[in-house]
Every structure is written in C-alpha cells, then in structure tokens.
Short mmCIF file of C-alpha atoms in Angstrom, two decimals:
data_model
loop_
_atom_site.label_atom_id
_atom_site.label_comp_id
_atom_site.label_asym_id
_atom_site.label_seq_id
_atom_site.Cartn_x
_atom_site.Cartn_y
_atom_site.Cartn_z
CA MET A 1 -76.98 -154.37 152.58
CA PRO A 2 -79.47 -157.32 154.54
CA ARG A 3 -83.08 -158.67 153.99
CA LYS A 4 -85.52 -157.09 156.73
CA ALA A 5 -88.51 -159.66 156.21
CA TYR A 6 -92.06 -158.82 156.08
CA ASP A 7 -95.18 -159.56 157.76
CA ALA A 8 -97.42 -160.81 154.82
CA GLY A 9 -100.36 -157.94 155.44
CA VAL A 10 -97.01 -155.49 154.61
CA ILE A 11 -96.80 -157.20 150.77
CA VAL A 12 -100.29 -157.11 148.68
CA ASP A 13 -98.81 -158.69 145.80
CA SER A 14 -95.00 -159.56 143.75
CA ALA A 15 -95.11 -159.75 140.26
CA ILE A 16 -92.34 -159.77 137.19
CA TYR A 17 -94.13 -159.32 133.72
CA VAL A 18 -92.30 -159.71 130.34
CA ASP A 19 -93.64 -159.03 127.12
CA GLY A 20 -96.69 -158.39 128.97
CA ARG A 21 -97.64 -161.25 130.08
CA ARG A 22 -97.01 -162.86 134.29
CA ALA A 23 -94.43 -163.89 133.81
CA ALA A 24 -92.59 -164.75 137.61
CA GLU A 25 -94.55 -164.74 141.36
CA PRO A 26 -91.56 -164.45 143.49
CA GLY A 27 -92.87 -165.80 146.42
CA SER A 28 -90.61 -162.82 148.13
CA LEU A 29 -89.03 -159.86 147.65
CA GLN A 30 -85.22 -161.15 147.52
CA GLU A 31 -86.38 -163.41 144.69
CA THR A 32 -88.64 -160.65 143.08
CA TYR A 33 -85.63 -158.38 143.16
CA ASP A 34 -83.29 -161.72 141.73
CA ALA A 35 -85.94 -163.00 138.95
CA CYS A 36 -86.11 -159.04 137.75
CA ARG A 37 -81.69 -159.40 137.18
CA ASP A 38 -82.52 -162.92 135.48
CA GLN A 39 -85.62 -161.90 133.23
CA ARG A 40 -84.95 -158.69 132.60
CA GLY A 41 -88.84 -157.78 133.13
CA ILE A 42 -90.93 -155.17 135.36
CA ALA A 43 -91.08 -155.54 138.79
CA TRP A 44 -94.58 -154.33 140.64
CA ILE A 45 -94.34 -154.44 143.83
CA GLY A 46 -97.87 -153.78 145.00
CA LEU A 47 -97.74 -152.49 149.98
CA TYR A 48 -99.43 -151.95 152.51
CA LYS A 49 -98.76 -149.26 154.44
CA PRO A 50 -95.28 -150.34 155.39
CA SER A 51 -92.78 -149.28 158.09
CA ARG A 52 -89.62 -147.83 157.21
CA GLU A 53 -87.97 -150.50 158.55
CA GLU A 54 -90.34 -152.87 155.75
CA PHE A 55 -89.46 -150.02 153.06
CA SER A 56 -85.64 -150.39 153.73
CA SER A 57 -85.12 -153.30 151.35
CA VAL A 58 -87.25 -152.46 148.11
CA ALA A 59 -85.87 -148.35 148.58
CA GLY A 60 -81.85 -149.86 148.39
CA GLU A 61 -82.79 -152.78 145.85
CA PHE A 62 -84.24 -149.63 143.65
CA GLY A 63 -82.32 -147.25 144.79
CA LEU A 64 -85.17 -144.15 146.18
CA HIS A 65 -84.71 -140.97 146.97
CA PRO A 66 -84.64 -140.99 150.37
CA LEU A 67 -87.26 -138.15 150.53
CA ALA A 68 -89.98 -139.60 148.96
CA VAL A 69 -89.38 -142.56 151.01
CA GLU A 70 -90.26 -140.45 154.04
CA ASP A 71 -93.24 -139.28 151.74
CA ALA A 72 -94.73 -142.87 150.68
CA VAL A 73 -94.21 -143.80 154.55
CA ASP A 74 -95.14 -140.95 156.45
CA ALA A 75 -97.76 -140.14 153.84
CA HIS A 76 -100.42 -136.92 155.01
CA GLN A 77 -99.16 -135.55 151.29
CA ARG A 78 -100.61 -133.83 149.14
CA PRO A 79 -101.16 -135.40 144.96
CA LYS A 80 -97.81 -134.32 143.15
CA LEU A 81 -94.97 -135.69 140.93
CA GLU A 82 -91.23 -135.31 141.44
CA ARG A 83 -88.76 -136.66 139.86
CA TYR A 84 -85.51 -138.27 141.31
CA GLY A 85 -83.05 -138.92 138.51
CA GLU A 86 -84.91 -141.31 136.40
CA THR A 87 -87.85 -142.25 139.00
CA LEU A 88 -90.72 -140.65 139.04
CA PHE A 89 -92.45 -140.39 142.07
CA VAL A 90 -96.62 -139.16 142.37
CA VAL A 91 -98.69 -139.10 145.38
CA LEU A 92 -102.27 -139.73 144.48
CA ARG A 93 -105.48 -138.63 147.13
CA ALA A 94 -107.55 -142.16 145.89
CA ALA A 95 -112.13 -141.91 148.25
CA ARG A 96 -114.34 -144.31 148.21
CA TYR A 97 -118.21 -142.95 149.08
CA VAL A 98 -119.53 -145.43 152.02
CA ASP A 99 -123.50 -145.70 151.46
CA GLU A 100 -123.70 -146.99 155.01
CA THR A 101 -122.78 -144.16 156.99
CA GLU A 102 -122.93 -141.56 153.82
CA THR A 103 -119.54 -140.71 154.34
CA VAL A 104 -117.10 -140.36 151.57
CA GLU A 105 -113.46 -142.63 152.94
CA PHE A 106 -110.50 -141.10 151.42
CA GLY A 107 -106.77 -143.10 151.40
CA GLU A 108 -103.42 -141.82 149.25
CA LEU A 109 -100.94 -144.03 147.17
CA HIS A 110 -97.25 -143.55 145.99
CA VAL A 111 -96.74 -144.59 143.36
CA PHE A 112 -92.60 -145.37 142.11
CA VAL A 113 -92.09 -146.07 138.67
CA GLY A 114 -88.68 -146.98 136.84
CA ASP A 115 -86.98 -147.37 133.99
CA ASP A 116 -87.96 -151.70 135.15
CA PHE A 117 -89.76 -151.29 138.43
CA VAL A 118 -93.20 -149.95 139.35
CA VAL A 119 -93.35 -150.40 143.30
CA THR A 120 -96.65 -149.07 145.03
CA VAL A 121 -97.61 -147.52 148.72
CA ARG A 122 -100.74 -148.06 149.77
CA HIS A 123 -102.45 -146.10 153.21
CA GLY A 124 -106.21 -146.75 153.09
CA GLU A 125 -108.41 -149.25 151.62
CA ALA A 126 -108.78 -147.04 148.03
CA PRO A 127 -108.10 -147.77 145.06
CA ASN A 128 -108.80 -151.55 144.14
CA LEU A 129 -104.85 -152.21 142.73
CA GLY A 130 -106.54 -155.73 142.20
CA ARG A 131 -108.41 -154.16 139.67
CA VAL A 132 -105.97 -152.96 137.92
CA ARG A 133 -103.48 -155.54 137.90
CA ARG A 134 -106.43 -157.95 136.89
CA ARG A 135 -107.21 -155.26 133.52
CA LEU A 136 -103.62 -154.90 132.25
CA GLU A 137 -103.11 -158.80 132.54
CA ALA A 138 -106.20 -158.92 130.60
CA GLU A 139 -104.23 -156.43 128.02
CA PRO A 140 -101.01 -157.13 127.20
CA GLU A 141 -100.58 -154.55 124.80
CA LEU A 142 -101.17 -152.15 127.06
CA LEU A 143 -99.01 -153.58 129.59
CA ARG A 144 -96.18 -154.29 127.19
CA ARG A 145 -96.23 -150.39 126.77
CA GLY A 146 -93.95 -150.43 130.15
CA PRO A 147 -93.96 -149.33 133.63
CA GLN A 148 -95.51 -145.84 133.04
CA ALA A 149 -98.76 -147.71 130.92
CA ILE A 150 -99.26 -148.93 134.60
CA LEU A 151 -98.92 -145.58 136.51
CA TYR A 152 -101.53 -144.26 133.35
CA ALA A 153 -103.64 -147.21 134.52
CA ILE A 154 -103.37 -146.78 138.47
CA MET A 155 -104.38 -143.19 138.07
CA ASP A 156 -107.13 -144.28 135.44
CA GLU A 157 -108.23 -145.92 138.34
CA VAL A 158 -108.22 -143.22 141.04
CA VAL A 159 -109.81 -141.18 138.95
CA ASP A 160 -112.81 -143.62 137.91
CA GLY A 161 -113.43 -144.13 142.08
CA TYR A 162 -114.11 -140.94 142.33
CA ALA A 163 -116.98 -140.65 139.66
CA PRO A 164 -119.71 -142.15 143.22
CA VAL A 165 -118.41 -139.80 145.26
CA VAL A 166 -119.15 -137.26 143.34
CA GLU A 167 -123.13 -139.24 142.84
CA GLY A 168 -122.96 -139.43 146.18
CA LEU A 169 -122.22 -135.82 146.97
CA GLU A 170 -124.93 -134.12 145.03
CA ASN A 171 -127.61 -136.80 146.13
CA ASP A 172 -126.90 -135.82 150.10
CA ILE A 173 -126.92 -132.01 149.34
CA ASP A 174 -129.65 -132.79 147.03
CA GLU A 175 -131.12 -133.87 150.62
CA ILE A 176 -130.22 -131.24 152.76
CA GLU A 177 -132.05 -128.73 149.76
CA THR A 178 -134.69 -130.38 150.59
CA GLU A 179 -134.85 -130.35 154.31
CA VAL A 180 -133.33 -126.95 154.71
CA PHE A 181 -136.47 -125.33 152.48
CA SER A 182 -139.30 -128.19 154.14
CA GLY A 183 -138.35 -125.97 157.28
CA ASN A 184 -136.47 -128.12 159.00
CA THR A 185 -133.64 -125.66 160.63
CA GLY A 186 -131.50 -128.20 162.32
CA VAL A 187 -130.01 -129.59 159.98
CA SER A 188 -126.48 -126.90 159.73
CA ARG A 189 -124.32 -129.54 161.62
CA ARG A 190 -124.67 -132.21 158.80
CA ILE A 191 -124.10 -129.57 155.92
CA TYR A 192 -120.60 -128.10 157.93
CA GLU A 193 -119.88 -131.71 158.09
CA LEU A 194 -120.74 -132.46 154.18
CA SER A 195 -118.72 -128.67 153.41
CA ARG A 196 -115.21 -130.82 155.54
CA GLU A 197 -115.93 -133.76 152.92
CA VAL A 198 -116.02 -132.30 149.96
CA ILE A 199 -112.94 -129.27 150.87
CA GLN A 200 -111.59 -132.89 151.60
CA PHE A 201 -112.10 -133.93 147.56
CA GLN A 202 -111.42 -130.87 146.62
CA ARG A 203 -107.97 -130.67 148.36
CA ALA A 204 -107.37 -134.77 147.09
CA THR A 205 -108.64 -133.23 142.74
CA LYS A 206 -107.55 -130.32 142.30
CA PRO A 207 -103.97 -131.06 142.28
CA LEU A 208 -104.42 -134.39 140.47
CA ALA A 209 -104.55 -131.80 137.00
CA PRO A 210 -101.24 -130.19 136.76
CA VAL A 211 -100.04 -133.33 137.54
CA LEU A 212 -101.65 -135.02 134.40
CA ALA A 213 -100.05 -131.85 132.69
CA GLN A 214 -96.37 -132.61 133.31
CA LEU A 215 -97.26 -136.24 132.27
CA VAL A 216 -99.19 -135.44 129.21
CA ALA A 217 -96.60 -132.60 128.12
CA GLY A 218 -94.16 -135.03 128.43
CA ASP A 219 -91.82 -132.61 129.90
CA GLY A 220 -88.11 -134.20 130.66
CA GLY A 221 -89.39 -137.06 129.12
CA ARG A 222 -91.95 -138.34 132.04
CA VAL A 223 -93.70 -140.22 129.31
CA ALA A 224 -92.18 -140.75 125.83
CA ASP A 225 -95.15 -143.18 124.46
CA GLU A 226 -97.39 -141.05 122.60
CA GLU A 227 -101.29 -143.87 123.11
CA VAL A 228 -99.92 -143.42 126.85
CA ARG A 229 -100.19 -140.14 127.23
CA ARG A 230 -103.85 -140.22 125.30
CA GLY A 231 -104.46 -141.99 127.87
CA LEU A 232 -103.61 -139.66 130.26
CA ARG A 233 -105.62 -136.23 128.59
CA ASP A 234 -108.45 -138.84 128.94
CA VAL A 235 -108.43 -138.84 132.52
CA GLN A 236 -106.91 -135.91 132.95
CA ASP A 237 -110.36 -134.03 130.89
CA HIS A 238 -111.64 -135.97 133.89
CA VAL A 239 -110.79 -134.27 136.66
CA ILE A 240 -111.49 -131.29 135.03
CA ARG A 241 -114.55 -132.70 134.87
CA VAL A 242 -115.21 -133.15 138.12
CA THR A 243 -112.47 -130.27 139.64
CA GLU A 244 -115.68 -128.36 138.58
CA GLN A 245 -118.45 -130.34 140.00
CA VAL A 246 -116.65 -130.03 142.94
CA ASP A 247 -116.15 -126.53 143.06
CA GLY A 248 -119.81 -126.16 142.25
CA PHE A 249 -120.74 -128.26 145.47
CA ARG A 250 -118.75 -126.18 147.90
CA GLU A 251 -120.67 -123.31 146.10
CA LEU A 252 -124.22 -124.68 146.67
CA LEU A 253 -122.87 -125.99 150.42
CA SER A 254 -122.20 -121.72 150.31
CA ASN A 255 -125.59 -120.76 149.96
CA ILE A 256 -127.26 -122.97 151.21
CA LEU A 257 -125.20 -122.67 154.34
CA SER A 258 -126.40 -118.82 153.88
CA VAL A 259 -130.12 -119.46 153.28
CA ASN A 260 -130.27 -121.65 156.62
CA LEU A 261 -128.85 -119.88 158.86
CA THR A 262 -131.40 -116.72 157.07
CA LEU A 263 -134.39 -119.06 157.84
CA VAL A 264 -132.94 -119.90 161.62
CA GLY A 265 -133.10 -115.96 162.32
CA VAL A 266 -136.06 -115.56 160.57
CA GLY A 267 -137.99 -118.44 163.21
CA GLN A 268 -136.35 -116.39 166.05
CA ASN A 269 -137.11 -113.27 164.82
CA ASP A 270 -140.94 -114.43 164.77
CA GLU A 271 -140.50 -116.13 167.96
CA VAL A 272 -139.21 -112.53 169.55
CA LYS A 273 -142.07 -111.15 168.28
CA LYS A 274 -144.98 -113.03 169.73
CA ILE A 275 -143.34 -112.92 172.51
CA SER A 276 -143.60 -109.17 172.37
CA ALA A 277 -146.81 -109.21 170.99
CA TRP A 278 -147.94 -111.17 174.04
CA ALA A 279 -146.16 -109.47 176.52
CA ALA A 280 -147.94 -105.59 175.42
CA ILE A 281 -151.42 -107.44 175.87
CA LEU A 282 -151.23 -108.67 178.98
CA PHE A 283 -149.66 -105.43 179.60
CA ALA A 284 -152.33 -103.09 179.18
CA PRO A 285 -154.34 -104.86 182.31
CA THR A 286 -151.76 -105.25 184.37
CA LEU A 287 -151.49 -101.15 183.61
CA VAL A 288 -155.04 -100.66 184.10
CA ALA A 289 -155.65 -102.62 187.51
CA GLY A 290 -152.29 -100.64 188.17
CA ILE A 291 -153.54 -97.82 188.46
CA TYR A 292 -156.45 -97.84 189.43
CA GLY A 293 -155.04 -100.36 192.12
CA MET A 294 -153.02 -97.06 193.47
CA ASN A 295 -154.40 -96.26 197.70
CA PHE A 296 -154.95 -92.13 196.91
CA ASP A 297 -158.36 -90.54 198.23
CA HIS A 298 -158.86 -88.43 195.26
CA MET A 299 -158.98 -90.43 192.22
CA PRO A 300 -161.89 -90.01 189.05
CA GLU A 301 -164.20 -92.26 188.87
CA LEU A 302 -162.78 -93.82 192.17
CA HIS A 303 -165.56 -93.17 193.98
CA TRP A 304 -168.34 -94.31 190.85
CA ILE A 305 -171.02 -97.19 190.51
CA LEU A 306 -169.54 -98.40 187.92
CA GLY A 307 -165.70 -98.20 187.53
CA TYR A 308 -165.23 -101.57 188.43
CA PRO A 309 -167.87 -102.93 185.36
CA PHE A 310 -165.46 -100.34 183.54
CA ALA A 311 -162.44 -100.72 183.88
CA LEU A 312 -162.79 -104.32 184.03
CA THR A 313 -163.90 -103.63 180.05
CA LEU A 314 -161.93 -101.37 179.54
CA MET A 315 -158.70 -103.98 179.95
CA VAL A 316 -160.24 -106.09 177.43
CA VAL A 317 -161.16 -104.24 175.65
CA ALA A 318 -157.49 -102.70 174.66
CA SER A 319 -156.24 -106.58 175.44
CA VAL A 320 -158.23 -107.20 172.00
CA VAL A 321 -157.34 -104.86 170.11
CA LEU A 322 -153.60 -105.03 170.83
CA TYR A 323 -154.39 -107.93 169.08
CA LEU A 324 -155.91 -107.68 166.70
CA VAL A 325 -153.56 -105.44 165.39
CA PHE A 326 -150.22 -107.47 166.10
CA LYS A 327 -152.48 -110.80 164.68
CA ARG A 328 -152.91 -108.28 161.48
CA ARG A 329 -149.35 -107.03 162.05
CA GLY A 330 -148.03 -111.46 161.26
CA TRP A 331 -146.68 -111.39 164.92
CA LEU A 332 -149.05 -113.45 166.29
#
C-alpha cells in the first residue's frame, strides 16, 4: 500500500531491538518495517496524536484491527484490554499532578502488542515513554523477554505516575479541611473542582485492576513469561492500593462538602436570628410610640403629666429587656 509521509512530531521514536538491545534506528517507517523483517527483531514505534491517514501505514503493516485503530485515533477511551487475533490492544489512562496550578492532567495511551512489534499511540503529555525506553535498554535481560515485557514496563511507568497524583490530591484535601474548619465557608467551588478531579482519577485507575488481572491470569496465553507476570502482579498490587486511596478521597470530599454546607447553613441561620432579634427590639418602642401617637380624645394617661417620660422609659426598658433575652439565648 502507498506510504504516507509523517509529520516529524507524530513519530516520537522508532527502533528495532534484537536480543535485548537496540539494533537499528530507522529513519522512516518503511525502513522500520524492512529492518524488523530482515533482522527478525522487535519493532517499537511510538506515535503522538496521529491522524487516521497517518496511522494507516502502521495499521496496514502490522494488520491492526479497524476497531482498535479507530479507538487509538479518536481516543477518549476507558482503560481496557482486548485481543484481536494475535494482537493485544491495551488502553491506559495516565495522570500527572501539576504543582503550579494544583490540578491533575490526564493523558491517554494506546498500546498494540504483537509477536514482534509494539506500537504506542499517546494522547497527552503523560506518560514519559522515553524513560521506559531508557529503563528497558539498561535492562537487556528484561527486554529479551519480548513485546510483553515492554507492555509490562509501560504499565509500570503509568502506575508509578499515580503516586505523585495521590500525594498532591491528599495535600489539597488537607488544605480544604483546614479552610472549612477554620470558618472559611466559601470553599464550596474548590471542593467541587477537586471532587471532579478525584472522579476522573477514579475512572482512570479503577478499570485498570481487572485489565491487569486478565494479563496476570494468562487467559488465552496473553502473558506466557512467568517473570513478566510476576512484574504485572506487582503493578496490580500498586493499582489496587491507589484505587483504595482514591475511593477514600471521594468519600472524604463528600463528607467535607456536607460539613461545609452545614456550616454555611448555620452561618445563614445565625444571620437570620440576628436580624429577627434586632427587628423585635426595634418593634417594641415602635409599638409604644404608635399607640400613643393615635389621635383619640379618650386614652389612658393621655393628659397625665408623667405620661411622656413614662412612655420613653417603657420604650427603653422593653428594648433593654429584649436585648438581654436575645443575648442570653445566643441570638446576638
């Protein structure tokens, strides 16, 4: 089939590995295909946000299933594992904590694993696959175990990247707790934003445990190498631990939001009490003045010489008594 010229930014790295070592660094995809066949090595092609046309060459060379290709190009998939013939298709959601903005950024990685190739399609800044390549090239014994060892190293890198995110979210929750219990009731928006990040993080991590369970179980010969399966079991343990922590974060944020809403309600209720108390205090002298301001000829004490001072005294006494009552009850 005709080969399409790729944008230089699409191909992140392309290499052939023979006996656990980088044997060739082809300058084009066609050279990668030829070197993979000639040297009978493992091709690892890393792509970044390829278009459907740009990915068609790789898909045609390695016989990738159209449904998997569509998922890899369009992205927005949840973590999953699918098998198309002899090719494994794995979707991973990476995450990284950005200290400057105190937010979590998510990336998406699609991995195609065959008998003699690994194709990675990355959407987003995470994970750092360059670090995975350097690690594997420094451990030829692991790289000799084949494409599934590369898949293990990639999944290990993704899951290791969750640890700083967990730490960052934990610090943010601690800060919000301090603000809420110090009387700052205006943090509802921040609680909501953090809850959304935790939910997104939960969606990235929770489906990964069943994916790893399938790989570890070796169902259908997915991972035959016992050493690789041992590494995947370790990754699975880390994922389960992260999932439990994230579940705890979500529950904790829900409780914090409830406490914050309660404090807001209490604050609003206190304001209502204060307004009501002052209204009652001001109503007492207004009532007395209103009664004695009526233009009737026959009213008690109307022509009494002490009527005016008595009325003023009554207004003051009523106001003071009401103030003391409300003060004692905590309304003022």
